[in-house]
Every structure is written in C-alpha cells, then in structure tokens.
Short mmCIF file of C-alpha atoms and ligand atoms in Angstrom, two decimals:
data_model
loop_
_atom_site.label_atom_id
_atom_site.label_comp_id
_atom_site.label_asym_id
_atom_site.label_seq_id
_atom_site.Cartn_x
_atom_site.Cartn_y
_atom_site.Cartn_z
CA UNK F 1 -18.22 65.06 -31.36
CA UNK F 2 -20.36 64.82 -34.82
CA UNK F 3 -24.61 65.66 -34.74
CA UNK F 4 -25.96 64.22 -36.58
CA UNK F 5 -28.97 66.64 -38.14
CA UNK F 6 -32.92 65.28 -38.67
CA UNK F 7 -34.12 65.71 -42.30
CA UNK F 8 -35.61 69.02 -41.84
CA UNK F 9 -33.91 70.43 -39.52
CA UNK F 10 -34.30 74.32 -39.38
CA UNK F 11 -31.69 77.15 -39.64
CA UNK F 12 -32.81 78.67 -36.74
CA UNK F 13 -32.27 75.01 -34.82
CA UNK F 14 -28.80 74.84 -36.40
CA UNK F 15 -28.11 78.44 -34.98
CA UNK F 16 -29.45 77.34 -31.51
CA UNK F 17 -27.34 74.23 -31.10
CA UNK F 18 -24.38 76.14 -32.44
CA UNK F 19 -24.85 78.90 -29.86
CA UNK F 20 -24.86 76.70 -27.74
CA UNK F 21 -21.76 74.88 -28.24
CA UNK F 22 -19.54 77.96 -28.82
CA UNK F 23 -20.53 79.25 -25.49
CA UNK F 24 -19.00 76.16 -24.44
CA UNK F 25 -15.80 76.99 -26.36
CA UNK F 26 -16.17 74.52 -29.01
CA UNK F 27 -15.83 75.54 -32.85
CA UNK F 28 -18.60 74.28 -34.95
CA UNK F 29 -18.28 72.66 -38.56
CA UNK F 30 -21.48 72.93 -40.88
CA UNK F 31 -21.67 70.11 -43.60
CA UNK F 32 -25.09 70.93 -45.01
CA UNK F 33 -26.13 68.08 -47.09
CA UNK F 34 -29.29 67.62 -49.58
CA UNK F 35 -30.67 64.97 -47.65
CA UNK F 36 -29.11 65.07 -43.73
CA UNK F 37 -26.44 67.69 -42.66
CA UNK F 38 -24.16 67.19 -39.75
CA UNK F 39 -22.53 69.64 -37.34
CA UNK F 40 -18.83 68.34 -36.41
CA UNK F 41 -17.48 70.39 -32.76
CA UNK F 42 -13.98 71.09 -32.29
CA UNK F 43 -12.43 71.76 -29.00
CA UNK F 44 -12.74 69.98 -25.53
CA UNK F 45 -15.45 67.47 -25.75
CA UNK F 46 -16.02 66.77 -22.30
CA UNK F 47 -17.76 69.94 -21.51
CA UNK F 48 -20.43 68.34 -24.17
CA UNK F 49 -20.68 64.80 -22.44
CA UNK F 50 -22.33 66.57 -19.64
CA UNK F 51 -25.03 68.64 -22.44
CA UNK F 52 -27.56 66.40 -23.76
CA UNK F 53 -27.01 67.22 -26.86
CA UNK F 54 -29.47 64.76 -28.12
CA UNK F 55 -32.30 66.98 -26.62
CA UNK F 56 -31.61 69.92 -28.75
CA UNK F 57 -34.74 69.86 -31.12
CA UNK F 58 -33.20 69.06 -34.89
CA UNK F 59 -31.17 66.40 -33.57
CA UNK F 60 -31.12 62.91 -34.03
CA UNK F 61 -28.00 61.45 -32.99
CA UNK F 62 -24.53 62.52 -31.16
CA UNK F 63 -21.37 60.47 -31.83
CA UNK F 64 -18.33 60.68 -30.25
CA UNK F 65 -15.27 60.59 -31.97
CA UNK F 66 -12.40 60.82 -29.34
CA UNK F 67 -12.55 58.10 -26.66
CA UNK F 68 -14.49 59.18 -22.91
CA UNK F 69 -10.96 57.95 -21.13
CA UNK F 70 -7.99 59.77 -21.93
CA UNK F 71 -4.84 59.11 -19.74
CA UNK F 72 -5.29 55.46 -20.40
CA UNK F 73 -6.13 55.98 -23.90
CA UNK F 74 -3.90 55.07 -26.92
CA UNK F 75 -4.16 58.68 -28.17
CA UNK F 76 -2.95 59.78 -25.28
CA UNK F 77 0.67 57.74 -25.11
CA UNK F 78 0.88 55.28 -28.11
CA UNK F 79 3.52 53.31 -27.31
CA UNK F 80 3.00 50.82 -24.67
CA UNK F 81 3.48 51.28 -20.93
CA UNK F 82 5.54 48.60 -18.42
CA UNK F 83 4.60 48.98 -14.84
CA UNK F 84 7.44 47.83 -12.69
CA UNK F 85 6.26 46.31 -9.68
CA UNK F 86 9.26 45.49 -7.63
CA UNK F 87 13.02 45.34 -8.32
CA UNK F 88 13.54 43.44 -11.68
CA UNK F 89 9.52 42.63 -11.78
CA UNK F 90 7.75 44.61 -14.26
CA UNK F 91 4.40 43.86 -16.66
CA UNK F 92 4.41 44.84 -20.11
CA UNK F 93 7.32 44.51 -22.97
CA UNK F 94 8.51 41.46 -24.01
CA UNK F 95 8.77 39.52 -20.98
CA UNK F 96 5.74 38.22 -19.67
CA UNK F 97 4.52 38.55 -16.43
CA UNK F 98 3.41 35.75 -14.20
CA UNK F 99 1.56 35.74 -11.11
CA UNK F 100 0.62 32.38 -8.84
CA UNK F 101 -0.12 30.99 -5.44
CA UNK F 102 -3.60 30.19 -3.76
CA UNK F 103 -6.83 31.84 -3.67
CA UNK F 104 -6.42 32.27 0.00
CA UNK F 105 -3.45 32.77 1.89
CA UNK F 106 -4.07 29.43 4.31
CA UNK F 107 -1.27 29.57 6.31
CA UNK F 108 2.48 30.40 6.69
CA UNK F 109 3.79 26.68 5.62
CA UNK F 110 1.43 26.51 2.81
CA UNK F 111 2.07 29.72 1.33
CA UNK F 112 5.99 29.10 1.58
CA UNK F 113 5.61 25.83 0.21
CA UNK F 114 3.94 26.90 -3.46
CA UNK F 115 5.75 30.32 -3.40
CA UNK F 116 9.15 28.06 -3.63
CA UNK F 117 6.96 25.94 -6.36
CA UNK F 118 6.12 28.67 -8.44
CA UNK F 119 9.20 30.05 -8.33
CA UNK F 120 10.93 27.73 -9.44
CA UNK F 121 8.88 27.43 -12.32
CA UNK F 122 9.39 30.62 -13.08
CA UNK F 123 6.73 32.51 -12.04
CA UNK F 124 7.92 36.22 -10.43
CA UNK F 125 5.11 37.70 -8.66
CA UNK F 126 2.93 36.01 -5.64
CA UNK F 127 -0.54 36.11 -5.15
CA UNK F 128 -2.85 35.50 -2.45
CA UNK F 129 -5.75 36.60 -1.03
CA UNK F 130 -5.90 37.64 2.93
CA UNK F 131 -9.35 39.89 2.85
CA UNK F 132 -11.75 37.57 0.59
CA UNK F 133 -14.91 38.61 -0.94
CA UNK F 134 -16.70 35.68 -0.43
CA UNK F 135 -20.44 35.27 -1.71
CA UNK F 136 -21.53 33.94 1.87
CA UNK F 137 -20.77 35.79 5.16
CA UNK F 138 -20.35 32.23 6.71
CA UNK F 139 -17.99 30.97 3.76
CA UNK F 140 -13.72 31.35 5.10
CA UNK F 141 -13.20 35.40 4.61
CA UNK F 142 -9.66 35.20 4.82
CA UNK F 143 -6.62 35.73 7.41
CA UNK F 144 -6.64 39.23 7.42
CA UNK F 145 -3.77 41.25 8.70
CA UNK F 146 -2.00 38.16 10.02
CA UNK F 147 -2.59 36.66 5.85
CA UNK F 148 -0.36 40.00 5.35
CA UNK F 149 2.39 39.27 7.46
CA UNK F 150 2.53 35.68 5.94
CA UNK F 151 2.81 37.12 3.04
CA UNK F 152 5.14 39.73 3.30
CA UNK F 153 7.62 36.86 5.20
CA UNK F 154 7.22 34.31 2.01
CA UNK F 155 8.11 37.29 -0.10
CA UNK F 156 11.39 38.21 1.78
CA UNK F 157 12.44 34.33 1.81
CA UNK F 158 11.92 34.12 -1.99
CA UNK F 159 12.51 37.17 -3.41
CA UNK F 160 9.09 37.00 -5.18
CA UNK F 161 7.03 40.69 -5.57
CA UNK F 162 3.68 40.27 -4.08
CA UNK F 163 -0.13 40.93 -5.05
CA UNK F 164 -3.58 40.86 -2.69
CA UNK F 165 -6.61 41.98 -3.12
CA UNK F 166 -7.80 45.20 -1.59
CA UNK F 167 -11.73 45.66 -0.63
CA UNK F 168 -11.86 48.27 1.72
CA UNK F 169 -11.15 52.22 1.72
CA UNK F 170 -9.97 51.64 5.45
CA UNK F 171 -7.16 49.05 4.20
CA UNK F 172 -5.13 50.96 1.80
CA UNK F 173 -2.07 52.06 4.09
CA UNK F 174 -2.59 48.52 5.79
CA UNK F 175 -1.79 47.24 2.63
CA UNK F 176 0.45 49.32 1.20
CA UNK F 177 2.88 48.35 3.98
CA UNK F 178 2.66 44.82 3.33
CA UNK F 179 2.49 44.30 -0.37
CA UNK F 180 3.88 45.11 -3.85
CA UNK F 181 0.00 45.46 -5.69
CA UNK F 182 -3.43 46.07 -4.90
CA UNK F 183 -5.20 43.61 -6.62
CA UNK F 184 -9.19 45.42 -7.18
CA UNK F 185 -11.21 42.02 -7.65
CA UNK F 186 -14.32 42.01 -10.41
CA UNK F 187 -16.67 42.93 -7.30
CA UNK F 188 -15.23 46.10 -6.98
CA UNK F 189 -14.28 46.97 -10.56
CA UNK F 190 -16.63 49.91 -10.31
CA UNK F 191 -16.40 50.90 -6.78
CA UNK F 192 -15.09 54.35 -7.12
CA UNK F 193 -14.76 55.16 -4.09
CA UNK F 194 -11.69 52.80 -3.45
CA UNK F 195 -10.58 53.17 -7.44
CA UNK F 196 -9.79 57.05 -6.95
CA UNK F 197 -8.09 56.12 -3.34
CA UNK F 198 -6.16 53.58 -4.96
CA UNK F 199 -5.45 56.48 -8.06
CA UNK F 200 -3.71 58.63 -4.75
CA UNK F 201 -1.03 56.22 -4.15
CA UNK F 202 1.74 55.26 -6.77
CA UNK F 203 1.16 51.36 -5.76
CA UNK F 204 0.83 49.41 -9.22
CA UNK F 205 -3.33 48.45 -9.29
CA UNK F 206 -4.10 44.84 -10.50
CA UNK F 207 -7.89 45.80 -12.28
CA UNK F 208 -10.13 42.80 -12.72
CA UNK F 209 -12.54 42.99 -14.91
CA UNK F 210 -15.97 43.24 -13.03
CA UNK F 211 -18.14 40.17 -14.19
CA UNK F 212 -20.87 42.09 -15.98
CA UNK F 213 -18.77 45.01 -16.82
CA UNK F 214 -18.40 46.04 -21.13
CA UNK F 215 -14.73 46.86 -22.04
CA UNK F 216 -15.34 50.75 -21.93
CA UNK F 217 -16.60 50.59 -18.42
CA UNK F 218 -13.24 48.70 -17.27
CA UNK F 219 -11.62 51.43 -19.41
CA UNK F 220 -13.26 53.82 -17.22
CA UNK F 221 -12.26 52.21 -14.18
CA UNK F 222 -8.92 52.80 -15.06
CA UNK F 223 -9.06 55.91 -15.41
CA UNK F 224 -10.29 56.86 -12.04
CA UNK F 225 -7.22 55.54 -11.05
CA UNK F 226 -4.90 56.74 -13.44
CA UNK F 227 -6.75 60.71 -13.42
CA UNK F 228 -5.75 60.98 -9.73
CA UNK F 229 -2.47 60.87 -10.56
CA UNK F 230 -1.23 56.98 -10.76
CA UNK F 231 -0.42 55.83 -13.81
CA UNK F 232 0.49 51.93 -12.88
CA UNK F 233 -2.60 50.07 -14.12
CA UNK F 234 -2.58 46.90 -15.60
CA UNK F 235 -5.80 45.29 -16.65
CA UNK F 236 -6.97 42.05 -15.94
CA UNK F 237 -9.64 39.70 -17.93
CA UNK F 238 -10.81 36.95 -15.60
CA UNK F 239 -14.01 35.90 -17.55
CA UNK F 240 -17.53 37.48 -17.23
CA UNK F 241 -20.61 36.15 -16.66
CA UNK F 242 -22.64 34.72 -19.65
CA UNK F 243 -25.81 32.46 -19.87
CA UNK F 244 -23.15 29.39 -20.25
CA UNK F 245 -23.11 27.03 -16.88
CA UNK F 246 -20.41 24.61 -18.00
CA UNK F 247 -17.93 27.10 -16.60
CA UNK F 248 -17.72 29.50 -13.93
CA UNK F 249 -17.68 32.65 -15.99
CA UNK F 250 -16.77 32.76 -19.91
CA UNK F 251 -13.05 34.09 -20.70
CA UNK F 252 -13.64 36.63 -22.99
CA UNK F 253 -10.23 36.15 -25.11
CA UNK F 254 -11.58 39.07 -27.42
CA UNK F 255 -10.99 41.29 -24.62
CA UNK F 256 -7.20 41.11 -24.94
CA UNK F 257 -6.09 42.57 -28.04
CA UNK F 258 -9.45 45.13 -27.57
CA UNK F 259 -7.49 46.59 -24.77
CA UNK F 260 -4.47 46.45 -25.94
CA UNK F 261 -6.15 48.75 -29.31
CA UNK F 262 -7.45 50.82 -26.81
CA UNK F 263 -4.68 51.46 -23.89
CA UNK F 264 -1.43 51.68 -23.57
CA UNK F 265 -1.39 50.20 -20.25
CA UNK F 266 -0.79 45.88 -19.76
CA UNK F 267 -3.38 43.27 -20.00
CA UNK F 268 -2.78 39.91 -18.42
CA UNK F 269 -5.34 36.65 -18.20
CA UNK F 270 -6.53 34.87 -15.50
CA UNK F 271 -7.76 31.50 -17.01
CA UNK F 272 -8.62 30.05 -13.86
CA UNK F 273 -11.45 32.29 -12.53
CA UNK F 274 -12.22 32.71 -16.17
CA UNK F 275 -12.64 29.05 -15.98
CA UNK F 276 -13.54 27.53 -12.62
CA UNK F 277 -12.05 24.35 -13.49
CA UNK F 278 -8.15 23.29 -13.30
CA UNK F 279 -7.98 21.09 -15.86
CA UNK F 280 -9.12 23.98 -18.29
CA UNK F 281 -6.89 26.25 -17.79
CA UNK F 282 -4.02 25.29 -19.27
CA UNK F 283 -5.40 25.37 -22.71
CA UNK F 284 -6.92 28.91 -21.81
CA UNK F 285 -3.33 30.20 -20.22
CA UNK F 286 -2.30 29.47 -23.88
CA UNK F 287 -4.81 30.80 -25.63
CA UNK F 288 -4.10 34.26 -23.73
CA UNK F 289 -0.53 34.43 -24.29
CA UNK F 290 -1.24 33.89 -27.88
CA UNK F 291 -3.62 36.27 -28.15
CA UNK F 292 -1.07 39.18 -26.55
CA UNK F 293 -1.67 38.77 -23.13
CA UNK F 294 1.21 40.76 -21.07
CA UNK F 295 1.01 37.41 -18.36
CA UNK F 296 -1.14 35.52 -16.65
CA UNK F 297 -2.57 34.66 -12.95
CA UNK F 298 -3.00 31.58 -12.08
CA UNK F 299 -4.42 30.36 -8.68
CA UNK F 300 -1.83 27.07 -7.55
CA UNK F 301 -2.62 24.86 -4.64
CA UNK F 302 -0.12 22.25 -2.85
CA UNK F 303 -3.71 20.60 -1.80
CA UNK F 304 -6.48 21.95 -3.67
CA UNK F 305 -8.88 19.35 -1.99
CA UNK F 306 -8.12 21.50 1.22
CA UNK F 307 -8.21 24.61 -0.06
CA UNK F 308 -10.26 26.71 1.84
CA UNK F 309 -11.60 28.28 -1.48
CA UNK F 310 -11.31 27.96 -5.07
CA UNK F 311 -9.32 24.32 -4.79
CA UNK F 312 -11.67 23.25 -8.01
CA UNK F 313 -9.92 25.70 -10.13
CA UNK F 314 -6.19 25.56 -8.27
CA UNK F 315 -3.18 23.76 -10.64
CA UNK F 316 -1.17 21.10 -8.22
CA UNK F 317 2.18 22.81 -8.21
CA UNK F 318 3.46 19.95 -11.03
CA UNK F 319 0.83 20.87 -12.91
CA UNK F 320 2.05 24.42 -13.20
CA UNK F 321 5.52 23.41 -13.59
CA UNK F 322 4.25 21.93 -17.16
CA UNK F 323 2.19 24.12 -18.17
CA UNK F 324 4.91 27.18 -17.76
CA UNK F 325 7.17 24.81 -19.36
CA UNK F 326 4.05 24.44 -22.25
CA UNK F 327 3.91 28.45 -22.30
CA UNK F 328 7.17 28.73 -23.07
CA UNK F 329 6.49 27.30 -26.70
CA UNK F 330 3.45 29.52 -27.52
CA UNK F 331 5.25 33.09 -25.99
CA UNK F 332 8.61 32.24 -28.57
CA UNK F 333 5.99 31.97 -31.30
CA UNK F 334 4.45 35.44 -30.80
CA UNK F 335 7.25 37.02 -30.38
CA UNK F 336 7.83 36.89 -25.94
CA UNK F 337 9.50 35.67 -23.66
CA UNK F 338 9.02 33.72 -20.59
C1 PEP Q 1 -9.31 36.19 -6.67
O1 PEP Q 1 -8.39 36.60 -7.39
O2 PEP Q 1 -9.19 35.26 -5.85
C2 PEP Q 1 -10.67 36.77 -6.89
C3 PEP Q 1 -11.57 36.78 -5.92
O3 PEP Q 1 -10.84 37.21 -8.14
P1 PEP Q 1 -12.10 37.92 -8.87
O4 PEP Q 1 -12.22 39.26 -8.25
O5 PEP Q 1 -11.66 37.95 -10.30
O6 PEP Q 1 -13.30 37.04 -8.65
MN1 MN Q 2 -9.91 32.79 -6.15
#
C-alpha cells in the first residue's frame, strides 16, 4: 500500500497516519520529497483495505500495490493450475478443454443424440442446463431433477464428464450427486452466498463472467470460492453487456490473456452466449483459442429451431464437427492441442 502525501502535508499528520498504521502492524516507509512525499506500508495489507485511509487529513490518494485476491492470484502460485474434472478430463495445460451440448437439457433422446455428436468430434465434457435462469417466469425453466438424471445416464453411456448450472443454495448436494461441475451462470457471478457454498465442496466451479461485472470483480468471485478451501476454479468469459445491439452481449477477447496475467487458475470462452448468433461463433471459438483460451463452451443443438432456448445461437452438430476440425489448425499454431 503507497499514500500518497498532499503538498503540505504536516509532520504531525505524517505522525498520525503512521501511528496509525503501526498499531495495525504495518511498518511504515517515509520518502519525503521537495514537492509530494509518500508513505509506503509494509506488512499485511488487508487490515488497511478495511481503514479509509484516504480520510486521514494529509492524504490524497492510497494505491495498492499487491492484488485484493490472493489464492487465485499469480503471486500466490505462478505456474499455472489444471483442474481435473473427471478421469482423464482436466482444463488447463496443453490440451484444451471442450465443453458442448444444448442450452437446455430437452429430453433423454436429444441429449444422447448430440452427446454421441460431440463426442465424436472430440469434445470431452457435456453441458446442459436442467435449472434455467430464464428472464421470464413463463419462459421453459428447465427439467429439473429429472434434467439430472438424463444427464447423469448420457454421461455413463458416453463416457463424457458433465457440467450444469447451479442457482440455488438448496441444490448443491442435489447436484453434486449428479454431475462432474457446477457451472455459476453470469446471473449469479456475484451471489456470494452460493459462491462460498460452492468454495465448501471440492466440485470443480465453472465461473461465468457476470454480464456487467469488471475483471477484478470476477477475480473476486473466485476467490470466495477458492478462500473456503476449493481451489478448482476455472473462469469463464461469455461476453458482457455493451451499448452494441448487433449481438447478444460483446465477447470481451481482452479478458483472456488479462486473466491468465492475473491467475493461475484456467480461462475458457464461450463464443456463443458471447455472441447470440450461430453463425458467429465459429470465427469467435477461434479467436479465443488464439488468444490462450484453456477451451471453449459451445451450446450444440440436433434441432435448434426446437430448442426450447437459445436454438439462435446452437451449432447443428455438423457444424461443430467442422469447426473442431477448424480449431484444430489455430490450437497447433499457438502451441495446444486439441
Ligand atoms: C448457459 O450456459 O446456458 C447460461 C445461461 O449462461 P450465462 O450464465 O453465461 O448466461
Ligand atoms: Mn444458453
């Protein structure tokens, strides 16, 4: 933490803030200056996060110098982290990481049908939604329990590891029986309520990016999660909401090699949220991986005209085929695999 000193500050103000940060345990650093002089604190910062420093009188402006997360942090473990999911499934490392199926989990059939699709395309993890947090109560809010079981079945057919989303504090052991990952969707990105009881279990966390949320905040997130004790985060940019209509949200492709300066933990991309329309996300799929995404999600659809939600932005299952086939290009020139 540096203070930053107003031009005329007094000794006696100096003395006061100092006090006041040694009785805190910190060590204070005096750079007097002819013009400005600064007062650099060593020791714990967090005990100074929660002292307004900025109200002391003398002082103009606090910076902080370490980062407000610190179990996700770089500083904290520099080289990256791989979360294994399942058996042979992990994110992170060389490999990447990919995750398909429908928004929704429809039915039994369906879901069976494009987890065979994706897999043989190569994708290793299955997603699919069975509680859905739908902008209208009267919109389709999703199978529920029974979407579980449907899911859990299609995952011991196909040998595919399994993500859903988790809204509710009352649904973690429900889920936790069924599934391989909690998937916390953008709408919940800063509930943290369900982020620290999601932080109890060892379950790897899928963390969307909440739609208006900066980069630190998602940061944050994670580190509810990972500060009450479970380390298996991985992040996941799926666009955020800008004044642009053409799309549904904007990808934010900066985001990916921001976190991956920032954390240690896995970053993947989902273009087609970050999208809204199919026949964009291809090119935005590629754009991740080149940009050092760890994978990607990507919602497929044997019908997306029937879809019960998000068919606009679903891949047909050929589709997919090609495009992991197009992926495979762009990971061997930076350096992955796929
Ligand atoms: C989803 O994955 O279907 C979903 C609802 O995602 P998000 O939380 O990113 O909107
Ligand atoms: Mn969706």
């Amino acid at each position: 933490m540096i203070v930053i000193l107003k031009p005329g500050v007094t000794e006696e103000q100096i003395q006061h803030i100092v006090t006041k940060a040694e009785s805190l345990g910190l060590k204070a650093h005096i750079s007097r200056g002819v013009q400005r002089s600064i007062i650099g604190f060593i020791g714990p910062e967090d005990v100074l996060r929660v002292t307004p420093l900025e109200v002391f009188p003398g002082v103009e402006s606090v910076m902080e110098v370490l980062s407000p997360y610190r179990f996700v942090s770089r500083e904290f473990q520099a080289e990256d982290s791989v979360i294994q999911i399942k058996d042979g499934v992990a994110i992170g490392g060389k490999a990447l990481a990919v995750m398909a199926g429908p928004c929704s989990i429809e039915s039994y059939e369906s879901l069976l049908e494009v987890a065979k699709e994706i897999k043989k395309a190569g994708a290793r993890i299955l997603r699919g939604g069975a509680f859905k947090p739908r902008t209208s109560p009267y919109e389709f809010q999703g199978l529920g329990e029974e979407g579980l079981r449907i899911m859990k079945k299609v995952a011991e057919e196909t040998g595919l590891a399994t993500v859903t989303e988790l809204m509710d504090v009352r649904h973690v052991e429900l889920l936790d029986r069924y599934v391989d990952m909690f998937q916390i969707g953008a709408r919940n990105m800063q509930n943290f309520t369900l982020l620290r009881e999601v932080g109890k279990t060892k379950k790897p966390v899928l963390l969307k990016r909440g739609m208006s949320a900066t980069m630190k905040e998602w940061l944050m997130s994670a580190e509810y999660i990972f500060s009450e004790g479970n380390p298996n985060v991985v992040f996941c940019e799926r666009g955020i909401r800008t004044f642009e209509t053409e799309t549904r949200n904007t990808f934010d492709i900066n985001a990916i090699p921001v976190i991956k300066s920032k954390t240690h933990l896995p970053i993947i991309a989902d273009p087609s949220h970050g999208t809204g329309r199919w026949g964009l996300v291809g090119s935005i799929a590629r754009a991740a991986v080149a940009a050092g995404a760890d994978g990607l999600m990507i919602e497929v659809h044997a019908n997306p005209e029937e879809a019960r939600s998000d068919g606009a932005q679903s891949l047909l299952p050929k589709n997919f085929s090609q495009l992991m086939k197009d992926l495979r290009a762009v990971a061997e020139a930076v350096g992955r695999t796929l």
